[in-house]
Coordinates of C-alpha atoms and ligand atoms in Angstrom, one line a residue:
Chain A
X1 CA -22.7 32.1 97.9
X2 CA -25.2 33.8 100.0
X3 CA -24.1 36.7 102.2
X4 CA -26.2 37.9 105.1
X5 CA -25.4 40.6 107.6
X6 CA -27.5 40.5 110.8
X7 CA -27.4 43.3 113.3
X8 CA -23.9 44.4 112.2
X9 CA -22.5 47.2 114.2
X10 CA -19.1 48.8 113.7
X11 CA -17.7 51.7 115.7
X12 CA -14.3 53.4 115.4
X13 CA -12.3 55.1 118.1
X14 CA -12.9 55.2 121.8
X15 CA -14.3 57.4 124.5
X16 CA -15.6 60.7 123.3
X17 CA -14.1 60.1 119.8
X18 CA -16.1 56.9 119.4
X19 CA -18.3 57.0 116.3
X20 CA -20.7 54.3 115.2
X21 CA -20.4 53.8 111.5
X22 CA -22.7 50.8 111.0
X23 CA -25.5 50.4 113.5
X24 CA -27.4 47.1 113.7
X25 CA -27.4 46.7 109.9
X26 CA -29.4 43.9 108.4
X27 CA -28.7 43.1 104.7
X28 CA -28.9 40.1 102.4
X29 CA -27.1 39.6 99.1
X30 CA -28.0 36.9 96.6
X31 CA -25.8 34.9 94.3
X32 CA -25.8 36.0 90.7
X33 CA -26.6 39.6 91.5
X34 CA -24.4 42.7 91.4
X35 CA -25.4 45.0 94.2
X36 CA -24.2 48.6 94.1
X37 CA -23.6 50.1 97.5
X38 CA -24.0 53.9 97.4
X39 CA -24.0 56.6 100.0
X40 CA -22.0 59.8 100.7
X41 CA -18.3 59.6 101.5
X42 CA -17.9 58.4 105.1
X43 CA -21.3 56.6 105.2
X44 CA -19.5 53.3 105.8
X45 CA -19.4 51.6 102.4
X46 CA -15.8 50.5 102.8
X47 CA -16.4 49.4 106.3
X48 CA -19.4 47.3 105.2
X49 CA -17.3 45.6 102.5
X50 CA -14.5 44.9 105.0
X51 CA -16.9 43.3 107.4
X52 CA -18.5 41.2 104.6
X53 CA -15.0 40.3 103.4
X54 CA -13.9 38.9 106.8
X55 CA -11.3 41.6 107.0
X56 CA -12.8 43.5 109.9
X57 CA -14.6 42.0 112.8
X58 CA -17.8 43.8 113.7
X59 CA -18.4 45.0 117.2
X60 CA -21.7 43.2 117.2
X61 CA -23.8 41.1 114.8
X62 CA -23.3 38.1 112.5
X63 CA -21.7 37.9 109.1
X64 CA -23.1 34.7 107.4
X65 CA -21.3 33.3 104.4
X66 CA -23.4 30.4 103.2
X67 CA -24.8 30.3 106.7
X68 CA -21.5 30.2 108.5
X69 CA -20.8 33.1 110.8
X70 CA -17.3 34.4 110.1
X71 CA -17.5 37.3 112.6
X72 CA -16.2 35.4 115.6
X73 CA -13.4 33.7 113.7
X74 CA -9.8 34.4 114.7
X75 CA -7.3 36.2 112.6
X76 CA -5.9 33.1 110.8
X77 CA -9.3 31.6 110.1
X78 CA -10.6 34.8 108.6
X79 CA -7.4 35.1 106.4
X80 CA -8.2 31.6 105.2
X81 CA -11.8 32.5 104.4
X82 CA -10.5 35.5 102.4
X83 CA -8.0 33.7 100.3
X84 CA -10.2 30.7 99.6
X85 CA -13.6 32.2 99.0
X86 CA -13.4 35.9 98.5
X87 CA -12.3 38.1 95.6
X88 CA -11.5 41.6 96.9
X89 CA -10.8 44.7 94.8
X90 CA -9.6 47.6 96.9
X91 CA -10.0 51.2 96.1
X92 CA -6.3 51.7 95.5
X93 CA -2.9 50.2 96.1
X94 CA -4.0 46.8 94.7
X95 CA -0.8 46.0 92.8
X96 CA 2.7 45.0 93.9
X97 CA 5.4 47.2 92.5
X98 CA 7.7 45.6 89.8
X99 CA 5.5 42.6 89.0
X100 CA 3.9 42.0 85.6
X101 CA 0.2 41.9 85.2
X102 CA 0.3 38.1 84.8
X103 CA 2.4 37.8 88.0
X104 CA -0.1 40.1 89.8
X105 CA -2.8 37.6 89.0
X106 CA -0.7 34.6 89.9
X107 CA 0.0 36.2 93.3
X108 CA -3.5 35.2 94.3
X109 CA -2.5 31.6 93.8
X110 CA 0.6 32.1 95.9
X111 CA -1.5 33.8 98.7
X112 CA -3.9 30.8 98.6
X113 CA -0.9 28.5 99.1
X114 CA -1.3 26.9 95.7
X115 CA 1.4 26.5 93.1
X116 CA 1.3 29.6 90.8
X117 CA 2.9 27.6 87.9
X118 CA -0.3 25.6 87.7
X119 CA -2.4 28.7 87.3
X120 CA -0.7 30.3 84.4
X121 CA -3.4 29.4 81.9
X122 CA -6.2 30.4 84.2
X123 CA -4.4 33.7 85.0
X124 CA -3.9 34.4 81.3
X125 CA -7.6 33.6 80.7
X126 CA -8.6 36.0 83.6
X127 CA -6.5 38.8 82.0
X128 CA -8.1 38.0 78.7
X129 CA -11.6 38.2 80.3
X130 CA -10.9 41.7 81.5
X131 CA -9.5 42.7 78.1
X132 CA -5.8 42.8 79.0
X133 CA -4.5 39.9 77.1
X134 CA -2.0 42.3 75.4
X135 CA -0.8 43.7 78.7
X136 CA 0.3 40.5 80.4
X137 CA 4.0 41.5 80.6
X138 CA 3.3 45.1 81.7
X139 CA 4.2 46.4 85.2
X140 CA 1.9 48.7 87.2
X141 CA 3.8 51.8 86.2
X142 CA 3.2 50.9 82.6
X143 CA -0.6 50.7 83.0
X144 CA -3.3 53.3 83.2
X145 CA -5.5 53.6 86.3
X146 CA -8.4 51.7 84.7
X147 CA -6.0 48.9 83.5
X148 CA -4.6 48.5 87.0
X149 CA -8.1 48.1 88.4
X150 CA -8.8 45.5 85.7
X151 CA -5.6 43.6 86.5
X152 CA -6.8 43.6 90.2
X153 CA -10.2 42.4 89.0
X154 CA -8.5 39.5 87.1
X155 CA -6.6 38.7 90.3
X156 CA -9.8 38.8 92.3
X157 CA -11.5 36.4 89.9
X158 CA -8.7 33.9 89.0
X159 CA -9.5 31.5 91.8
X160 CA -13.3 31.8 91.1
X161 CA -14.4 33.1 94.4
X162 CA -18.0 32.9 95.4
X163 CA -18.0 36.4 96.8
X164 CA -16.7 39.4 94.9
X165 CA -16.2 42.7 96.8
X166 CA -15.2 45.8 95.0
X167 CA -14.5 49.2 96.5
X168 CA -15.0 52.3 94.3
X169 CA -13.3 50.7 91.3
X170 CA -13.9 53.7 89.0
X171 CA -12.5 56.4 91.4
X172 CA -9.4 56.9 89.4
X173 CA -10.8 56.0 86.0
X174 CA -12.2 57.9 83.0
X175 CA -15.8 57.6 81.9
X176 CA -15.3 55.2 79.1
X177 CA -13.2 52.9 81.2
X178 CA -15.7 53.1 84.0
X179 CA -18.4 51.8 81.7
X180 CA -16.3 48.9 80.7
X181 CA -15.4 48.0 84.3
X182 CA -19.1 48.2 85.3
X183 CA -20.0 45.9 82.5
X184 CA -17.3 43.4 83.6
X185 CA -18.6 43.4 87.1
X186 CA -22.2 42.8 86.0
X187 CA -20.9 40.1 83.7
X188 CA -19.1 38.4 86.6
X189 CA -22.1 38.2 88.7
X190 CA -24.4 37.2 85.9
X191 CA -22.3 34.6 84.2
X192 CA -20.4 33.1 87.1
X193 CA -23.2 33.4 89.6
X194 CA -21.1 34.9 92.3
X195 CA -22.4 37.3 94.9
X196 CA -21.0 40.7 93.9
X197 CA -21.1 43.9 95.9
X198 CA -19.6 47.1 94.6
X199 CA -19.2 50.3 96.6
X200 CA -19.6 53.3 94.2
X201 CA -20.7 56.8 93.5
X202 CA -20.5 56.2 89.8
X203 CA -23.8 56.2 87.8
X204 CA -22.1 54.0 85.2
X205 CA -21.8 51.3 87.9
X206 CA -25.2 51.8 89.5
X207 CA -26.8 51.5 86.1
X208 CA -25.1 48.2 85.5
X209 CA -26.0 46.8 88.9
X210 CA -29.0 44.6 89.5
X211 CA -29.8 46.2 92.8
X212 CA -28.8 49.4 94.6
X213 CA -28.4 49.7 98.4
X214 CA -28.0 53.3 99.8
X215 CA -26.2 53.8 103.1
X216 CA -27.2 57.0 105.0
X217 CA -24.5 59.3 106.2
Chain B
X1 CA 9.5 30.9 95.9
X2 CA 7.0 32.7 93.7
X3 CA 7.3 36.2 95.2
X4 CA 10.9 35.6 96.5
X5 CA 12.4 35.8 93.0
X6 CA 10.0 38.4 91.6
X7 CA 10.6 40.8 94.5
X8 CA 14.3 40.3 94.2
X9 CA 14.1 41.1 90.5
X10 CA 11.9 44.1 91.2
X11 CA 14.3 45.5 93.8
X12 CA 17.5 44.1 92.4
X13 CA 19.6 47.3 92.8
X14 CA 18.9 47.3 96.6
X15 CA 19.5 43.6 97.0
X16 CA 22.7 43.7 94.9
X17 CA 24.0 46.5 97.2
X18 CA 23.2 44.5 100.3
X19 CA 24.6 41.3 98.7
X20 CA 27.8 43.1 97.8
X21 CA 28.2 44.3 101.4
X22 CA 27.7 40.7 102.7
X23 CA 30.0 39.3 100.0
X24 CA 32.7 41.8 101.0
X25 CA 32.3 40.9 104.7
X26 CA 32.5 37.2 103.8
X27 CA 35.5 37.8 101.7
X28 CA 37.2 39.7 104.5
X29 CA 36.3 37.0 107.0
X30 CA 37.8 34.5 104.5
X31 CA 41.0 36.5 104.0
X32 CA 41.5 37.1 107.7
X33 CA 40.9 33.4 108.4
X34 CA 43.4 32.6 105.7
X35 CA 46.0 34.8 107.3
X36 CA 45.2 33.5 110.7
X37 CA 45.7 29.9 109.5
X38 CA 48.7 30.9 107.4
X39 CA 50.5 32.9 110.1
X40 CA 49.6 30.2 112.6
X41 CA 51.1 27.5 110.3
X42 CA 54.2 29.7 109.9
X43 CA 54.5 30.0 113.6
X44 CA 53.8 26.6 114.9
X45 CA 53.7 24.1 112.0
X46 CA 56.9 22.5 113.3
X47 CA 55.2 21.9 116.6
X48 CA 52.1 20.7 115.0
X49 CA 54.1 18.1 113.0
X50 CA 55.7 16.9 116.2
X51 CA 53.9 13.6 117.1
X52 CA 53.9 14.5 120.8
X53 CA 51.1 14.8 123.3
X54 CA 52.9 17.1 125.7
X55 CA 56.1 19.2 126.0
X56 CA 58.1 19.6 129.1
X57 CA 59.9 23.0 129.6
X58 CA 62.1 24.1 132.4
X59 CA 60.0 25.4 135.3
X60 CA 59.7 29.2 135.4
X61 CA 59.7 29.8 131.7
X62 CA 56.7 31.8 130.7
X63 CA 56.3 33.3 127.3
X64 CA 58.6 32.3 124.4
X65 CA 59.3 29.2 126.5
X66 CA 61.3 27.4 123.7
X67 CA 63.8 30.3 123.6
X68 CA 64.2 30.5 127.4
X69 CA 63.9 26.9 128.5
X70 CA 67.0 24.9 129.1
X71 CA 67.0 21.4 130.5
X72 CA 70.0 19.3 131.6
X73 CA 70.6 15.7 130.8
X74 CA 69.4 14.6 134.2
X75 CA 65.9 16.0 133.5
X76 CA 65.8 14.3 130.1
X77 CA 66.8 10.9 131.7
X78 CA 64.3 11.5 134.5
X79 CA 61.5 12.0 131.9
X80 CA 62.6 8.9 130.0
X81 CA 62.2 6.9 133.2
X82 CA 58.6 8.0 133.9
X83 CA 56.3 5.1 133.5
X84 CA 53.7 5.5 130.6
X85 CA 55.7 8.2 129.0
X86 CA 57.9 8.1 125.9
X87 CA 60.3 11.1 126.0
X88 CA 62.8 12.5 123.6
X89 CA 64.8 15.7 124.0
X90 CA 64.4 18.7 121.6
X91 CA 66.7 21.7 121.1
X92 CA 65.3 24.8 119.4
X93 CA 67.4 27.7 118.2
X94 CA 67.1 30.3 115.4
X95 CA 70.2 30.6 113.1
X96 CA 71.2 32.0 109.8
X97 CA 72.8 29.9 107.1
X98 CA 74.1 30.1 103.5
X99 CA 73.4 27.6 100.8
X100 CA 76.1 26.2 98.6
X101 CA 75.1 28.7 95.9
X102 CA 75.5 31.6 98.4
X103 CA 71.8 32.2 99.1
X104 CA 71.2 33.3 102.7
X105 CA 68.5 31.4 104.5
X106 CA 67.0 31.8 108.0
X107 CA 66.4 28.5 109.8
X108 CA 64.9 27.3 113.0
X109 CA 67.3 24.6 114.0
X110 CA 65.6 21.7 115.7
X111 CA 68.0 19.4 117.5
X112 CA 66.5 15.9 117.8
X113 CA 67.7 12.4 118.2
X114 CA 67.8 10.6 114.9
X115 CA 65.4 7.7 115.0
X116 CA 63.3 9.2 117.8
X117 CA 59.6 10.1 117.3
X118 CA 60.6 13.8 117.0
X119 CA 63.0 13.2 114.1
X120 CA 62.0 13.4 110.5
X121 CA 62.6 10.4 108.3
X122 CA 66.1 10.1 106.9
X123 CA 67.9 12.2 109.5
X124 CA 71.5 11.1 110.0
X125 CA 73.8 12.0 112.9
X126 CA 75.8 14.6 110.9
X127 CA 73.3 15.7 108.3
X128 CA 70.4 18.2 108.1
X129 CA 66.8 17.6 106.9
X130 CA 65.4 20.9 105.7
X131 CA 61.7 21.9 105.3
X132 CA 60.1 22.7 102.0
X133 CA 60.6 26.5 102.2
X134 CA 64.4 26.1 102.5
X135 CA 64.3 23.6 99.7
X136 CA 62.4 26.2 97.7
X137 CA 65.3 28.6 98.2
X138 CA 67.4 26.2 96.0
X139 CA 68.7 23.7 98.6
X140 CA 68.8 20.1 97.3
X141 CA 69.8 16.9 99.0
X142 CA 73.5 16.6 98.5
X143 CA 74.1 20.3 98.9
X144 CA 75.9 21.8 101.9
X145 CA 74.3 24.3 104.2
X146 CA 76.8 26.5 106.0
X147 CA 75.7 28.0 109.4
X148 CA 76.9 31.5 109.7
X149 CA 79.4 32.5 112.4
X150 CA 79.9 28.9 113.6
X151 CA 81.7 27.6 110.6
X152 CA 79.5 24.5 110.8
X153 CA 78.8 22.9 107.3
X154 CA 75.9 20.5 107.2
X155 CA 75.2 18.1 104.3
X156 CA 71.5 18.2 103.3
X157 CA 70.2 14.6 103.6
X158 CA 66.5 15.2 103.1
X159 CA 63.5 17.5 102.7
X160 CA 60.3 17.5 104.7
X161 CA 57.0 19.2 104.0
X162 CA 56.1 22.7 105.3
X163 CA 57.4 23.1 108.7
X164 CA 58.2 26.4 110.4
X165 CA 58.7 27.9 113.8
X166 CA 58.2 31.6 114.6
X167 CA 57.9 32.4 110.9
X168 CA 61.3 30.7 110.3
X169 CA 61.5 27.5 108.3
X170 CA 62.7 24.5 110.2
X171 CA 65.9 22.5 109.7
X172 CA 66.3 19.2 111.6
X173 CA 69.6 17.9 112.9
X174 CA 71.0 15.7 115.6
X175 CA 71.4 17.2 119.1
X176 CA 75.1 17.0 118.9
X177 CA 75.1 19.0 115.7
X178 CA 72.5 21.4 117.2
X179 CA 74.8 22.2 120.0
X180 CA 77.5 23.2 117.5
X181 CA 75.0 25.4 115.7
X182 CA 73.9 26.9 119.1
X183 CA 77.2 27.4 120.9
X184 CA 75.5 29.1 123.8
X185 CA 74.1 25.7 124.9
X186 CA 76.0 24.0 127.7
X187 CA 77.2 20.4 127.2
X188 CA 74.3 18.0 127.2
X189 CA 71.8 20.9 127.4
X190 CA 68.5 20.7 125.4
X191 CA 65.5 23.2 125.2
X192 CA 62.6 20.9 126.1
X193 CA 61.5 17.3 126.2
X194 CA 58.8 16.1 123.8
X195 CA 56.5 13.5 125.5
X196 CA 54.2 10.9 124.3
X197 CA 52.2 10.2 127.4
X198 CA 49.6 7.5 127.8
X199 CA 46.4 8.4 129.6
X200 CA 47.0 8.1 133.4
X201 CA 50.7 8.9 133.3
X202 CA 51.4 11.2 136.3
X203 CA 53.0 14.2 134.6
X204 CA 52.4 16.5 137.5
X205 CA 54.5 14.4 139.9
X206 CA 57.3 14.1 137.3
X207 CA 57.2 17.9 136.9
X208 CA 57.6 18.4 140.6
X209 CA 60.4 15.9 140.9
X210 CA 62.4 17.0 137.8
X211 CA 61.8 20.8 138.0
X212 CA 59.9 21.1 134.7
X213 CA 56.6 22.5 133.6
X214 CA 54.6 20.3 131.2
X215 CA 52.0 21.6 128.8
X216 CA 49.9 19.8 126.2
X217 CA 51.4 20.2 122.8
X218 CA 48.6 22.5 121.6
X219 CA 48.9 24.7 124.7
X220 CA 52.7 24.9 123.9
X221 CA 51.9 26.6 120.7
X222 CA 51.6 29.7 122.8
X223 CA 55.3 29.3 123.6
X224 CA 56.1 30.1 120.0
X225 CA 57.2 33.7 119.5
X226 CA 54.3 35.9 118.4
X227 CA 51.7 33.2 118.3
X228 CA 49.4 34.5 121.0
X229 CA 49.5 38.1 119.8
X230 CA 48.8 37.1 116.2
X231 CA 45.9 35.0 117.3
X232 CA 44.5 37.7 119.4
X233 CA 44.7 40.3 116.7
X234 CA 43.2 38.1 114.0
X235 CA 40.5 36.7 116.2
X236 CA 39.4 40.1 117.4
X237 CA 39.0 41.2 113.7
X238 CA 36.9 38.1 113.1
X239 CA 34.7 38.7 116.1
X240 CA 34.0 42.2 114.9
X241 CA 33.2 41.0 111.5
X242 CA 30.8 38.4 112.9
X243 CA 29.1 41.2 114.9
X244 CA 28.9 43.5 111.9
X245 CA 27.4 40.9 109.5
X246 CA 24.1 40.3 111.3
X247 CA 23.7 44.1 112.0
X248 CA 24.2 45.0 108.4
X249 CA 21.8 42.3 107.2
X250 CA 19.3 43.1 110.0
X251 CA 19.4 46.8 109.3
X252 CA 18.8 46.1 105.6
X253 CA 15.9 43.8 106.2
X254 CA 14.4 46.2 108.7
X255 CA 14.4 49.0 106.2
X256 CA 13.2 46.6 103.4
X257 CA 10.3 45.4 105.6
X258 CA 9.3 49.0 106.5
X259 CA 9.4 50.0 102.8
X260 CA 7.2 47.2 101.7
X261 CA 4.7 47.5 104.6
X262 CA 2.0 48.5 102.1
X263 CA 2.6 45.4 100.0
X264 CA 2.6 43.2 103.1
X265 CA -0.7 44.7 104.2
X266 CA -2.1 44.0 100.7
X267 CA -1.0 40.4 100.8
X268 CA -2.5 40.1 104.3
X269 CA -5.7 41.7 103.2
X270 CA -5.9 39.2 100.3
X271 CA -5.7 36.4 102.9
X272 CA -2.0 35.5 103.0
X273 CA -1.2 33.5 106.1
X274 CA 1.5 35.0 108.4
X275 CA 3.4 31.8 107.7
X276 CA 3.4 32.5 104.0
X277 CA 4.8 35.9 104.4
X278 CA 7.4 34.8 107.0
X279 CA 8.4 31.8 104.8
X280 CA 8.8 34.0 101.8
X281 CA 10.8 36.7 103.6
X282 CA 13.1 34.1 105.2
X283 CA 13.6 32.3 101.9
X284 CA 14.5 35.7 100.3
X285 CA 17.0 36.5 103.1
X286 CA 18.5 33.0 102.9
X287 CA 18.9 33.2 99.1
X288 CA 20.6 36.6 99.2
X289 CA 22.7 36.0 102.2
X290 CA 23.9 32.5 101.2
X291 CA 24.6 33.6 97.6
X292 CA 26.5 36.7 98.8
X293 CA 28.5 34.6 101.3
X294 CA 29.4 32.1 98.6
X295 CA 30.5 34.9 96.3
X296 CA 32.6 36.4 99.2
X297 CA 34.1 32.9 99.8
X298 CA 35.0 32.6 96.2
X299 CA 36.6 36.1 96.4
X300 CA 38.6 35.0 99.4
X301 CA 39.7 31.8 97.7
X302 CA 40.6 33.9 94.6
X303 CA 42.7 36.2 96.8
X304 CA 44.4 33.2 98.3
X305 CA 45.3 31.9 94.8
X306 CA 46.5 35.3 93.7
X307 CA 48.7 35.7 96.8
X308 CA 50.3 32.4 96.1
X309 CA 53.1 31.1 98.4
X310 CA 54.7 34.5 98.8
X311 CA 52.7 35.2 102.0
X312 CA 51.6 33.1 104.9
X313 CA 48.0 32.5 103.7
X314 CA 46.2 29.2 104.1
X315 CA 42.5 28.7 103.5
X316 CA 41.7 25.0 103.1
X317 CA 38.3 24.1 101.6
X318 CA 37.0 23.1 105.0
X319 CA 37.7 26.4 106.6
X320 CA 36.5 28.3 103.6
X321 CA 33.2 26.4 103.8
X322 CA 33.1 27.1 107.5
X323 CA 33.6 30.8 106.8
X324 CA 30.7 30.8 104.2
X325 CA 28.5 29.0 106.6
X326 CA 29.3 31.2 109.6
X327 CA 28.8 34.4 107.6
X328 CA 25.5 33.0 106.2
X329 CA 24.4 32.1 109.7
X330 CA 25.3 35.5 111.1
X331 CA 23.4 37.2 108.2
X332 CA 20.3 35.1 108.7
X333 CA 20.4 35.8 112.4
X334 CA 20.3 39.5 111.4
X335 CA 17.4 38.9 109.1
X336 CA 15.5 36.9 111.7
X337 CA 15.7 40.0 114.0
X338 CA 13.3 41.7 111.6
X339 CA 10.8 38.9 111.1
X340 CA 8.4 40.0 113.7
X341 CA 7.6 43.1 111.6
X342 CA 6.9 41.1 108.5
X343 CA 3.7 39.7 109.8
X344 CA 2.6 42.8 111.6
X345 CA 1.3 45.2 108.9
X346 CA -2.4 45.8 109.3
X347 CA -4.5 44.6 106.4
X348 CA -7.2 47.2 107.3
X349 CA -4.9 49.9 105.9
X350 CA -6.1 48.7 102.5
X351 CA -9.5 50.2 103.2
X352 CA -8.5 53.8 102.8
X353 CA -8.5 55.7 99.5
X354 CA -5.2 57.4 100.4
X355 CA -2.9 54.7 99.1
Ligands
ADP401 N1 -9.6 53.0 111.0 C1 -10.5 54.0 111.2 N2 -10.4 54.7 112.4 C2 -11.3 55.6 112.7 N3 -12.3 56.0 111.9 C3 -12.4 55.4 110.7 C4 -11.5 54.3 110.3 N4 -11.9 53.9 109.1 C5 -13.0 54.6 108.8 N5 -13.3 55.5 109.7 C6 -14.4 56.4 109.7 O1 -15.6 55.6 109.5 C7 -16.4 56.3 108.6 C8 -16.8 55.4 107.5 O2 -15.7 55.2 106.7 P1 -15.7 54.3 105.4 O3 -16.3 53.0 105.7 O4 -14.4 54.3 104.8 O5 -16.8 55.1 104.5 P2 -16.9 55.2 102.9 O6 -16.2 54.1 102.3 O7 -18.4 55.2 102.7 O8 -16.4 56.6 102.5 C9 -15.7 57.6 108.2 O9 -16.3 58.6 109.0 C10 -14.3 57.3 108.5 O10 -13.7 58.5 108.8
MG402 MG1 -14.6 54.0 101.1

C-alpha cells in the first residue's frame, strides 16, 4: 500500500504549553521498502507513526492510505482501518500478560473479528518466520525482550497487513538480537511487498533499511 | 470467547476468589429461601391445602386471627345462605396428645365437617386424620391418639400429606370432636368459616350483616402465628443479599477493569472495536457469575439434602433455579455498572516508551 502524508501537523497541549511536533510534514512511503525514521528523542517519530497508523488524528493535513484519506475518519472507522490493514509494533507493552506466544498472535485475529481457531496454522507460521517456533507455548514472562518484540512482530504480520509500522523495536534488545530483528523487518518489506516504516536510533536497523528519513528536533 | 477463557485462566486466582464470593452469596440466598419456604410451609401449609378462596373471621380480630376469632352458628348459617358462596365452618386449636405407644405429639386440631370441602378424604365423625409429621412420630391408622387433659381418645382413621399450622402438625377431626378437644369453645362455636366464593359474590355486604371480616385465603396466612414476622425477617435478609451481590461483582469488575487498562488500551490500539471489548468483558462476567451462582445453588441444594426433614427447609427445583437466576442477574447488573470503563482506555497511551 502506498502511504502519503500531506501537510501533516500535530501539536500537543494547549495555550502557552502548546508545542507543535509535526509541522506541515509531506512524506511518501512506497510499498516494498523499509524506511527508517530517525531523529533525536522527542523529534516526533512515534507521533508520525501514530498518525500514519490511523491511531492519532492530525490537527491538519491528509493521511492517504492507497489514496484514501484516513485523517477525517471517526474513531470506529479508524479502528477498523487499523485492524484490517495495519500491522503495528509498539515500543513496549505489546503483549498481554498470561497468554502464550501463539495466543498473542491469535489475538490479532480476535481483534479483527475473525475466528482465531482458523488462524492457528498461520499464527504458527508467523512465529516460525520470526524464529520462535520453539517458543509457541511460552508466556511473556518466559521470553527475553527481543523474543517479545518478535512475538509482537509475528502478531503484526499474521493478517498480512499492507502497512507495517514499528516503533523503536530494538530499544530493549541486545546487539545480536537487534541485527536479527532488523533483518526480519527488511525481509518483510522486501518479500511481502508491504510498506514498512520503523522509528529507530539503532544503526543495525538503519543499515538494513532501504531508505532513511531524519526528523529534526 | 477467545480472550474470555484465556484471561480467566491467566487471572484464575482472582476470578476464583470472586466466584467463591458470588457462590457463597448464591448459597446463602438459596439457604435463606429454603428456610423461608420451609418455615412458611410449617406455618401455613394447612391453610394452603384448604381449597377455599376466602376465610371469614369474627370482626375485630387482628393478628393471630384464628386463635382469637370465634363465630356462632348463626354466622355460619348466614354465610351458607349467601348466594354464590359455598361455606363450611372450621375450628382451629392447638393441643397436645399422646400416641398409643406413649409418644407425646403436638397437634393443630382442625375441626371440620366430614364430607365438606375443608375436610380431608376419609374423615369420619368420631375419628382423626393426622398429617404426615404426626404419622412419622409412629402413629398408624388404627392407633388411638389421646388428647391430654381432656381424656378424649381418638381413633386414627387416615393420614394426609404435610400439613401444619403455626409450626404444629395438623390433625383433622369433626367439629363435635373438636369442641371436646377444645373445651373453651361454647356450644356450636367455630373459629372461622372457609368460603368458596364465585366471582361477583358480595362478600362485603355479608360481612356487614353477619359481623365478620373476610380475607382472601392467602391474605389470611398472615393470621397464622409468627407468619408475618418470619417473612419479614427472611425477606429482609434476602433483600440485603440481593443488594450485596451486584456491589461485590461491580467492585470486582471495576478493579479488574482498572488493572487491565493497559491491555485494553493495547487492544484498542491494535484496532479492536469497542463492541469487541464490551462483548468479551460481558461474556467473561456472565461466565463467572453464572457458573458461581450455579455452584452456590448446588451448595444450597446440598445443604437442603444434608439438613433432611429435621428442620423446616424446602427448596423446590423451581425456587432453586429462581435463586440462581436472580443472583446471576444481580451479579451481571453489577458487572454492567463497570462496562463504560472497558471501552474508555486511550489507545494513544501505547505511544510512550514508559510502559
Ligand atoms: N500525549 C502527549 N501530550 C503532550 N506531549 C506529548 C504527547 N506525546 C508526545 N508528546 C511530546 O511530543 C514530542 C514528540 O514525541 P514523540 O513523537 O514521542 O517523539 P519520539 O518518538 O521521536 O521520541 C515530545 O516532545 C513529547 O514530549
Ligand atoms: Mg518514540
